[in-house]
XYZ file of C-alpha atoms in Angstrom:
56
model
C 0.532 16.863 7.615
C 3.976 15.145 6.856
C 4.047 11.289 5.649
C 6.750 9.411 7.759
C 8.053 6.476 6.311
C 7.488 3.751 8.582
C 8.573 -0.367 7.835
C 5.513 -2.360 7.331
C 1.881 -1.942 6.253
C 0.762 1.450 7.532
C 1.130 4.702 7.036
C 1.695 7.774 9.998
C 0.560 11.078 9.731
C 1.713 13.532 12.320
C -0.484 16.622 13.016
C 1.092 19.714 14.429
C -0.674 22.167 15.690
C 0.346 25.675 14.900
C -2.337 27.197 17.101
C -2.608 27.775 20.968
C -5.368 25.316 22.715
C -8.421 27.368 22.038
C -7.559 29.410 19.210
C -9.034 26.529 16.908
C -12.069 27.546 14.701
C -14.994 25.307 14.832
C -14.953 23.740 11.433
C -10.977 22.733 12.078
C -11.993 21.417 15.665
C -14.279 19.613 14.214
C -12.306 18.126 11.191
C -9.587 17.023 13.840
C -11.780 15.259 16.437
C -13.099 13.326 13.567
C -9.728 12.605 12.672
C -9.015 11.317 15.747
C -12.352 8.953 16.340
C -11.500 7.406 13.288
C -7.536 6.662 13.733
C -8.817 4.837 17.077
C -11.171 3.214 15.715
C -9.005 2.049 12.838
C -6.261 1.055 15.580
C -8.975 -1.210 17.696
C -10.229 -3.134 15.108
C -6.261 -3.735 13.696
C -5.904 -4.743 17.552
C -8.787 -7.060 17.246
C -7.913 -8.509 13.936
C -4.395 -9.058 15.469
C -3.000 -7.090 12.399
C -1.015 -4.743 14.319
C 2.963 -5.345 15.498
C 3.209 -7.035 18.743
C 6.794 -5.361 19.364
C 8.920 -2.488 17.610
């Protein structure tokens, strides 16, 4: 994971994946679905709260 410097209040990680689809061991599978419940639910409550950027 690489921080990206990004103007404003919140932080991006990108995730690459260095594996083919399916070549993924469980424990990492499950570490990255995780991952990804929690960035969208992060993201709807900022979208609720109104605390996210209406425009780029």
């Amino acid at each position: 994971m690489l921080p990206l410097p990004v103007p404003g209040t919140f932080e991006t990680l990108v995730l690459h994946r260095l594996t083919a689809p399916g070549q993924i061991s469980a424990p990492v599978a499950a570490v990255l679905t995780r991952l990804a419940e929690v960035t969208l639910e992060v993201a709807e409550e900022l979208s609720r709260s109104s605390s996210l950027p209406t425009s780029i």
